[in-house]
Amino acid sequence: MQLPTIAPGKRFTLPRPVGSADALLLARWAEKHKAQQQLLAIVCAEPADAQRLADELPFFVPGLRVAVFPDW
């Protein structure tokens, strides 16, 4: 899977993937950052999406540490 290179401070958007495809893409991206010993923050507009991703990401990359910060 070819992952995009995102420059710091730049925006990158994709159409919303179907099902858990977004979790797969983000898990692969997180795996790449983990290998480089970098942190990755994912911001969700909806609290339900944040919780869903926190549940699905470790399925695609076992051992991935995920933390959900509560919404206001």
PDB file of N, CA and C in Angstrom, residues 3-72:
ATOM      1  N   LEU A   3       1.594   4.891   0.791  1.00  0.00           N
ATOM      2  CA  LEU A   3       1.103   5.924   1.689  1.00  0.00           C
ATOM      3  C   LEU A   3       1.594   7.283   1.219  1.00  0.00           C
ATOM      4  N   PRO A   4       0.746   8.303   1.334  1.00  0.00           N
ATOM      5  CA  PRO A   4       1.159   9.634   0.894  1.00  0.00           C
ATOM      6  C   PRO A   4       2.167  10.248   1.861  1.00  0.00           C
ATOM      7  N   THR A   5       3.012  11.116   1.343  1.00  0.00           N
ATOM      8  CA  THR A   5       3.917  11.888   2.171  1.00  0.00           C
ATOM      9  C   THR A   5       3.246  13.227   2.424  1.00  0.00           C
ATOM     10  N   ILE A   6       3.085  13.544   3.686  1.00  0.00           N
ATOM     11  CA  ILE A   6       2.392  14.777   4.048  1.00  0.00           C
ATOM     12  C   ILE A   6       3.406  15.721   4.674  1.00  0.00           C
ATOM     13  N   ALA A   7       3.553  16.875   4.094  1.00  0.00           N
ATOM     14  CA  ALA A   7       4.497  17.870   4.601  1.00  0.00           C
ATOM     15  C   ALA A   7       3.942  18.494   5.878  1.00  0.00           C
ATOM     16  N   PRO A   8       4.814  18.802   6.837  1.00  0.00           N
ATOM     17  CA  PRO A   8       4.349  19.448   8.068  1.00  0.00           C
ATOM     18  C   PRO A   8       3.592  20.738   7.764  1.00  0.00           C
ATOM     19  N   GLY A   9       2.477  20.912   8.413  1.00  0.00           N
ATOM     20  CA  GLY A   9       1.680  22.114   8.244  1.00  0.00           C
ATOM     21  C   GLY A   9       0.782  22.114   7.027  1.00  0.00           C
ATOM     22  N   LYS A  10       0.806  21.040   6.252  1.00  0.00           N
ATOM     23  CA  LYS A  10      -0.028  20.956   5.054  1.00  0.00           C
ATOM     24  C   LYS A  10      -1.221  20.048   5.322  1.00  0.00           C
ATOM     25  N   ARG A  11      -2.243  20.232   4.565  1.00  0.00           N
ATOM     26  CA  ARG A  11      -3.477  19.482   4.700  1.00  0.00           C
ATOM     27  C   ARG A  11      -3.541  18.386   3.653  1.00  0.00           C
ATOM     28  N   PHE A  12      -4.115  17.256   4.046  1.00  0.00           N
ATOM     29  CA  PHE A  12      -4.292  16.144   3.117  1.00  0.00           C
ATOM     30  C   PHE A  12      -5.660  15.541   3.371  1.00  0.00           C
ATOM     31  N   THR A  13      -6.462  15.398   2.347  1.00  0.00           N
ATOM     32  CA  THR A  13      -7.783  14.813   2.514  1.00  0.00           C
ATOM     33  C   THR A  13      -8.013  13.733   1.464  1.00  0.00           C
ATOM     34  N   LEU A  14      -8.813  12.781   1.845  1.00  0.00           N
ATOM     35  CA  LEU A  14      -9.260  11.711   0.953  1.00  0.00           C
ATOM     36  C   LEU A  14     -10.760  11.571   1.134  1.00  0.00           C
ATOM     37  N   PRO A  15     -11.465  11.038   0.139  1.00  0.00           N
ATOM     38  CA  PRO A  15     -12.880  10.731   0.374  1.00  0.00           C
ATOM     39  C   PRO A  15     -12.980   9.676   1.471  1.00  0.00           C
ATOM     40  N   ARG A  16     -14.048   9.698   2.228  1.00  0.00           N
ATOM     41  CA  ARG A  16     -14.203   8.753   3.335  1.00  0.00           C
ATOM     42  C   ARG A  16     -14.275   7.324   2.807  1.00  0.00           C
ATOM     43  N   PRO A  17     -13.356   6.462   3.262  1.00  0.00           N
ATOM     44  CA  PRO A  17     -13.366   5.068   2.810  1.00  0.00           C
ATOM     45  C   PRO A  17     -14.555   4.299   3.376  1.00  0.00           C
ATOM     46  N   VAL A  18     -14.835   3.186   2.762  1.00  0.00           N
ATOM     47  CA  VAL A  18     -15.965   2.341   3.164  1.00  0.00           C
ATOM     48  C   VAL A  18     -15.545   1.437   4.319  1.00  0.00           C
ATOM     49  N   GLY A  19     -16.446   1.222   5.273  1.00  0.00           N
ATOM     50  CA  GLY A  19     -16.210   0.275   6.364  1.00  0.00           C
ATOM     51  C   GLY A  19     -14.997   0.633   7.194  1.00  0.00           C
ATOM     52  N   SER A  20     -14.133  -0.346   7.404  1.00  0.00           N
ATOM     53  CA  SER A  20     -12.937  -0.160   8.218  1.00  0.00           C
ATOM     54  C   SER A  20     -11.704   0.184   7.392  1.00  0.00           C
ATOM     55  N   ALA A  21     -11.893   0.557   6.152  1.00  0.00           N
ATOM     56  CA  ALA A  21     -10.757   0.893   5.304  1.00  0.00           C
ATOM     57  C   ALA A  21      -9.987   2.093   5.849  1.00  0.00           C
ATOM     58  N   ASP A  22     -10.687   3.020   6.510  1.00  0.00           N
ATOM     59  CA  ASP A  22      -9.979   4.152   7.097  1.00  0.00           C
ATOM     60  C   ASP A  22      -9.072   3.696   8.234  1.00  0.00           C
ATOM     61  N   ALA A  23      -9.529   2.737   9.023  1.00  0.00           N
ATOM     62  CA  ALA A  23      -8.705   2.204  10.108  1.00  0.00           C
ATOM     63  C   ALA A  23      -7.475   1.496   9.547  1.00  0.00           C
ATOM     64  N   LEU A  24      -7.638   0.767   8.440  1.00  0.00           N
ATOM     65  CA  LEU A  24      -6.504   0.095   7.818  1.00  0.00           C
ATOM     66  C   LEU A  24      -5.474   1.108   7.326  1.00  0.00           C
ATOM     67  N   LEU A  25      -5.921   2.147   6.640  1.00  0.00           N
ATOM     68  CA  LEU A  25      -5.014   3.178   6.138  1.00  0.00           C
ATOM     69  C   LEU A  25      -4.280   3.864   7.288  1.00  0.00           C
ATOM     70  N   LEU A  26      -5.017   4.247   8.327  1.00  0.00           N
ATOM     71  CA  LEU A  26      -4.403   4.922   9.462  1.00  0.00           C
ATOM     72  C   LEU A  26      -3.472   3.997  10.238  1.00  0.00           C
ATOM     73  N   ALA A  27      -3.806   2.716  10.315  1.00  0.00           N
ATOM     74  CA  ALA A  27      -2.946   1.748  11.004  1.00  0.00           C
ATOM     75  C   ALA A  27      -1.621   1.596  10.272  1.00  0.00           C
ATOM     76  N   ARG A  28      -1.671   1.532   8.957  1.00  0.00           N
ATOM     77  CA  ARG A  28      -0.429   1.428   8.167  1.00  0.00           C
ATOM     78  C   ARG A  28       0.412   2.696   8.323  1.00  0.00           C
ATOM     79  N   TRP A  29      -0.258   3.826   8.370  1.00  0.00           N
ATOM     80  CA  TRP A  29       0.426   5.105   8.545  1.00  0.00           C
ATOM     81  C   TRP A  29       1.065   5.165   9.932  1.00  0.00           C
ATOM     82  N   ALA A  30       0.328   4.718  10.963  1.00  0.00           N
ATOM     83  CA  ALA A  30       0.853   4.698  12.327  1.00  0.00           C
ATOM     84  C   ALA A  30       2.033   3.735  12.436  1.00  0.00           C
ATOM     85  N   GLU A  31       1.953   2.613  11.738  1.00  0.00           N
ATOM     86  CA  GLU A  31       3.043   1.636  11.744  1.00  0.00           C
ATOM     87  C   GLU A  31       4.322   2.256  11.162  1.00  0.00           C
ATOM     88  N   LYS A  32       4.170   3.028  10.113  1.00  0.00           N
ATOM     89  CA  LYS A  32       5.309   3.706   9.487  1.00  0.00           C
ATOM     90  C   LYS A  32       5.942   4.699  10.467  1.00  0.00           C
ATOM     91  N   HIS A  33       5.107   5.459  11.164  1.00  0.00           N
ATOM     92  CA  HIS A  33       5.608   6.430  12.133  1.00  0.00           C
ATOM     93  C   HIS A  33       6.246   5.727  13.329  1.00  0.00           C
ATOM     94  N   LYS A  34       5.668   4.618  13.755  1.00  0.00           N
ATOM     95  CA  LYS A  34       6.215   3.860  14.881  1.00  0.00           C
ATOM     96  C   LYS A  34       7.605   3.340  14.543  1.00  0.00           C
ATOM     97  N   ALA A  35       7.797   2.863  13.323  1.00  0.00           N
ATOM     98  CA  ALA A  35       9.104   2.359  12.895  1.00  0.00           C
ATOM     99  C   ALA A  35      10.153   3.466  12.919  1.00  0.00           C
ATOM    100  N   GLN A  36       9.725   4.698  12.696  1.00  0.00           N
ATOM    101  CA  GLN A  36      10.637   5.848  12.729  1.00  0.00           C
ATOM    102  C   GLN A  36      10.685   6.497  14.110  1.00  0.00           C
ATOM    103  N   GLN A  37      10.064   5.846  15.095  1.00  0.00           N
ATOM    104  CA  GLN A  37       9.988   6.324  16.478  1.00  0.00           C
ATOM    105  C   GLN A  37       9.389   7.726  16.558  1.00  0.00           C
ATOM    106  N   GLN A  38       8.307   7.934  15.812  1.00  0.00           N
ATOM    107  CA  GLN A  38       7.584   9.207  15.825  1.00  0.00           C
ATOM    108  C   GLN A  38       6.181   8.970  16.365  1.00  0.00           C
ATOM    109  N   LEU A  39       5.633   9.983  16.986  1.00  0.00           N
ATOM    110  CA  LEU A  39       4.251   9.928  17.448  1.00  0.00           C
ATOM    111  C   LEU A  39       3.326  10.371  16.336  1.00  0.00           C
ATOM    112  N   LEU A  40       2.108   9.872  16.371  1.00  0.00           N
ATOM    113  CA  LEU A  40       1.108  10.256  15.388  1.00  0.00           C
ATOM    114  C   LEU A  40      -0.174  10.588  16.135  1.00  0.00           C
ATOM    115  N   ALA A  41      -0.747  11.733  15.831  1.00  0.00           N
ATOM    116  CA  ALA A  41      -2.027  12.139  16.412  1.00  0.00           C
ATOM    117  C   ALA A  41      -3.072  12.171  15.308  1.00  0.00           C
ATOM    118  N   ILE A  42      -4.202  11.554  15.582  1.00  0.00           N
ATOM    119  CA  ILE A  42      -5.319  11.531  14.644  1.00  0.00           C
ATOM    120  C   ILE A  42      -6.476  12.257  15.319  1.00  0.00           C
ATOM    121  N   VAL A  43      -6.988  13.275  14.676  1.00  0.00           N
ATOM    122  CA  VAL A  43      -8.079  14.067  15.231  1.00  0.00           C
ATOM    123  C   VAL A  43      -9.352  13.725  14.479  1.00  0.00           C
ATOM    124  N   CYS A  44     -10.404  13.388  15.230  1.00  0.00           N
ATOM    125  CA  CYS A  44     -11.697  13.023  14.644  1.00  0.00           C
ATOM    126  C   CYS A  44     -12.732  14.083  14.977  1.00  0.00           C
ATOM    127  N   ALA A  45     -13.629  14.313  14.050  1.00  0.00           N
ATOM    128  CA  ALA A  45     -14.704  15.277  14.276  1.00  0.00           C
ATOM    129  C   ALA A  45     -15.776  14.709  15.199  1.00  0.00           C
ATOM    130  N   GLU A  46     -15.934  13.399  15.180  1.00  0.00           N
ATOM    131  CA  GLU A  46     -16.983  12.751  15.966  1.00  0.00           C
ATOM    132  C   GLU A  46     -16.373  11.833  17.033  1.00  0.00           C
ATOM    133  N   PRO A  47     -16.817  11.926  18.293  1.00  0.00           N
ATOM    134  CA  PRO A  47     -16.294  11.042  19.340  1.00  0.00           C
ATOM    135  C   PRO A  47     -16.493   9.557  19.025  1.00  0.00           C
ATOM    136  N   ALA A  48     -17.571   9.224  18.361  1.00  0.00           N
ATOM    137  CA  ALA A  48     -17.828   7.819  18.023  1.00  0.00           C
ATOM    138  C   ALA A  48     -16.769   7.296  17.052  1.00  0.00           C
ATOM    139  N   ASP A  49     -16.330   8.132  16.120  1.00  0.00           N
ATOM    140  CA  ASP A  49     -15.276   7.721  15.188  1.00  0.00           C
ATOM    141  C   ASP A  49     -13.953   7.518  15.922  1.00  0.00           C
ATOM    142  N   ALA A  50     -13.664   8.374  16.900  1.00  0.00           N
ATOM    143  CA  ALA A  50     -12.426   8.228  17.669  1.00  0.00           C
ATOM    144  C   ALA A  50     -12.419   6.899  18.408  1.00  0.00           C
ATOM    145  N   GLN A  51     -13.520   6.547  19.029  1.00  0.00           N
ATOM    146  CA  GLN A  51     -13.588   5.282  19.764  1.00  0.00           C
ATOM    147  C   GLN A  51     -13.528   4.087  18.816  1.00  0.00           C
ATOM    148  N   ARG A  52     -14.203   4.184  17.693  1.00  0.00           N
ATOM    149  CA  ARG A  52     -14.183   3.092  16.707  1.00  0.00           C
ATOM    150  C   ARG A  52     -12.775   2.858  16.194  1.00  0.00           C
ATOM    151  N   LEU A  53     -12.076   3.941  15.863  1.00  0.00           N
ATOM    152  CA  LEU A  53     -10.704   3.803  15.379  1.00  0.00           C
ATOM    153  C   LEU A  53      -9.788   3.232  16.458  1.00  0.00           C
ATOM    154  N   ALA A  54      -9.988   3.646  17.693  1.00  0.00           N
ATOM    155  CA  ALA A  54      -9.176   3.107  18.794  1.00  0.00           C
ATOM    156  C   ALA A  54      -9.386   1.605  18.944  1.00  0.00           C
ATOM    157  N   ASP A  55     -10.581   1.142  18.656  1.00  0.00           N
ATOM    158  CA  ASP A  55     -10.865  -0.291  18.730  1.00  0.00           C
ATOM    159  C   ASP A  55     -10.325  -1.045  17.514  1.00  0.00           C
ATOM    160  N   GLU A  56     -10.341  -0.431  16.346  1.00  0.00           N
ATOM    161  CA  GLU A  56      -9.971  -1.121  15.105  1.00  0.00           C
ATOM    162  C   GLU A  56      -8.488  -1.053  14.763  1.00  0.00           C
ATOM    163  N   LEU A  57      -7.801   0.017  15.111  1.00  0.00           N
ATOM    164  CA  LEU A  57      -6.395   0.157  14.740  1.00  0.00           C
ATOM    165  C   LEU A  57      -5.519  -0.996  15.238  1.00  0.00           C
ATOM    166  N   PRO A  58      -5.636  -1.418  16.504  1.00  0.00           N
ATOM    167  CA  PRO A  58      -4.794  -2.533  16.961  1.00  0.00           C
ATOM    168  C   PRO A  58      -5.097  -3.863  16.261  1.00  0.00           C
ATOM    169  N   PHE A  59      -6.260  -3.994  15.666  1.00  0.00           N
ATOM    170  CA  PHE A  59      -6.562  -5.204  14.900  1.00  0.00           C
ATOM    171  C   PHE A  59      -5.636  -5.311  13.691  1.00  0.00           C
ATOM    172  N   PHE A  60      -5.392  -4.190  13.038  1.00  0.00           N
ATOM    173  CA  PHE A  60      -4.560  -4.184  11.837  1.00  0.00           C
ATOM    174  C   PHE A  60      -3.064  -4.160  12.164  1.00  0.00           C
ATOM    175  N   VAL A  61      -2.694  -3.550  13.292  1.00  0.00           N
ATOM    176  CA  VAL A  61      -1.296  -3.515  13.725  1.00  0.00           C
ATOM    177  C   VAL A  61      -1.262  -3.925  15.198  1.00  0.00           C
ATOM    178  N   PRO A  62      -1.160  -5.220  15.465  1.00  0.00           N
ATOM    179  CA  PRO A  62      -1.110  -5.682  16.863  1.00  0.00           C
ATOM    180  C   PRO A  62       0.057  -5.035  17.607  1.00  0.00           C
ATOM    181  N   GLY A  63      -0.196  -4.654  18.835  1.00  0.00           N
ATOM    182  CA  GLY A  63       0.842  -4.020  19.644  1.00  0.00           C
ATOM    183  C   GLY A  63       0.887  -2.509  19.510  1.00  0.00           C
ATOM    184  N   LEU A  64       0.053  -1.955  18.662  1.00  0.00           N
ATOM    185  CA  LEU A  64       0.005  -0.506  18.488  1.00  0.00           C
ATOM    186  C   LEU A  64      -0.666   0.110  19.714  1.00  0.00           C
ATOM    187  N   ARG A  65      -0.014   1.091  20.314  1.00  0.00           N
ATOM    188  CA  ARG A  65      -0.593   1.765  21.483  1.00  0.00           C
ATOM    189  C   ARG A  65      -1.491   2.896  21.006  1.00  0.00           C
ATOM    190  N   VAL A  66      -2.727   2.880  21.472  1.00  0.00           N
ATOM    191  CA  VAL A  66      -3.717   3.882  21.069  1.00  0.00           C
ATOM    192  C   VAL A  66      -4.302   4.509  22.328  1.00  0.00           C
ATOM    193  N   ALA A  67      -4.388   5.816  22.348  1.00  0.00           N
ATOM    194  CA  ALA A  67      -5.006   6.539  23.457  1.00  0.00           C
ATOM    195  C   ALA A  67      -6.081   7.458  22.898  1.00  0.00           C
ATOM    196  N   VAL A  68      -7.214   7.473  23.557  1.00  0.00           N
ATOM    197  CA  VAL A  68      -8.304   8.365  23.165  1.00  0.00           C
ATOM    198  C   VAL A  68      -8.435   9.435  24.235  1.00  0.00           C
ATOM    199  N   PHE A  69      -8.337  10.670  23.801  1.00  0.00           N
ATOM    200  CA  PHE A  69      -8.536  11.784  24.716  1.00  0.00           C
ATOM    201  C   PHE A  69     -10.003  12.199  24.620  1.00  0.00           C
ATOM    202  N   PRO A  70     -10.681  12.329  25.752  1.00  0.00           N
ATOM    203  CA  PRO A  70     -12.111  12.639  25.718  1.00  0.00           C
ATOM    204  C   PRO A  70     -12.399  14.001  25.111  1.00  0.00           C
ATOM    205  N   ASP A  71     -13.590  14.066  24.499  1.00  0.00           N
ATOM    206  CA  ASP A  71     -14.008  15.339  23.921  1.00  0.00           C
ATOM    207  C   ASP A  71     -14.429  16.267  25.049  1.00  0.00           C
ATOM    208  N   TRP A  72     -14.623  17.510  24.719  1.00  0.00           N
ATOM    209  CA  TRP A  72     -15.006  18.495  25.719  1.00  0.00           C
ATOM    210  C   TRP A  72     -16.404  18.256  26.152  1.00  0.00           C
TER     211      TRP A  72
END
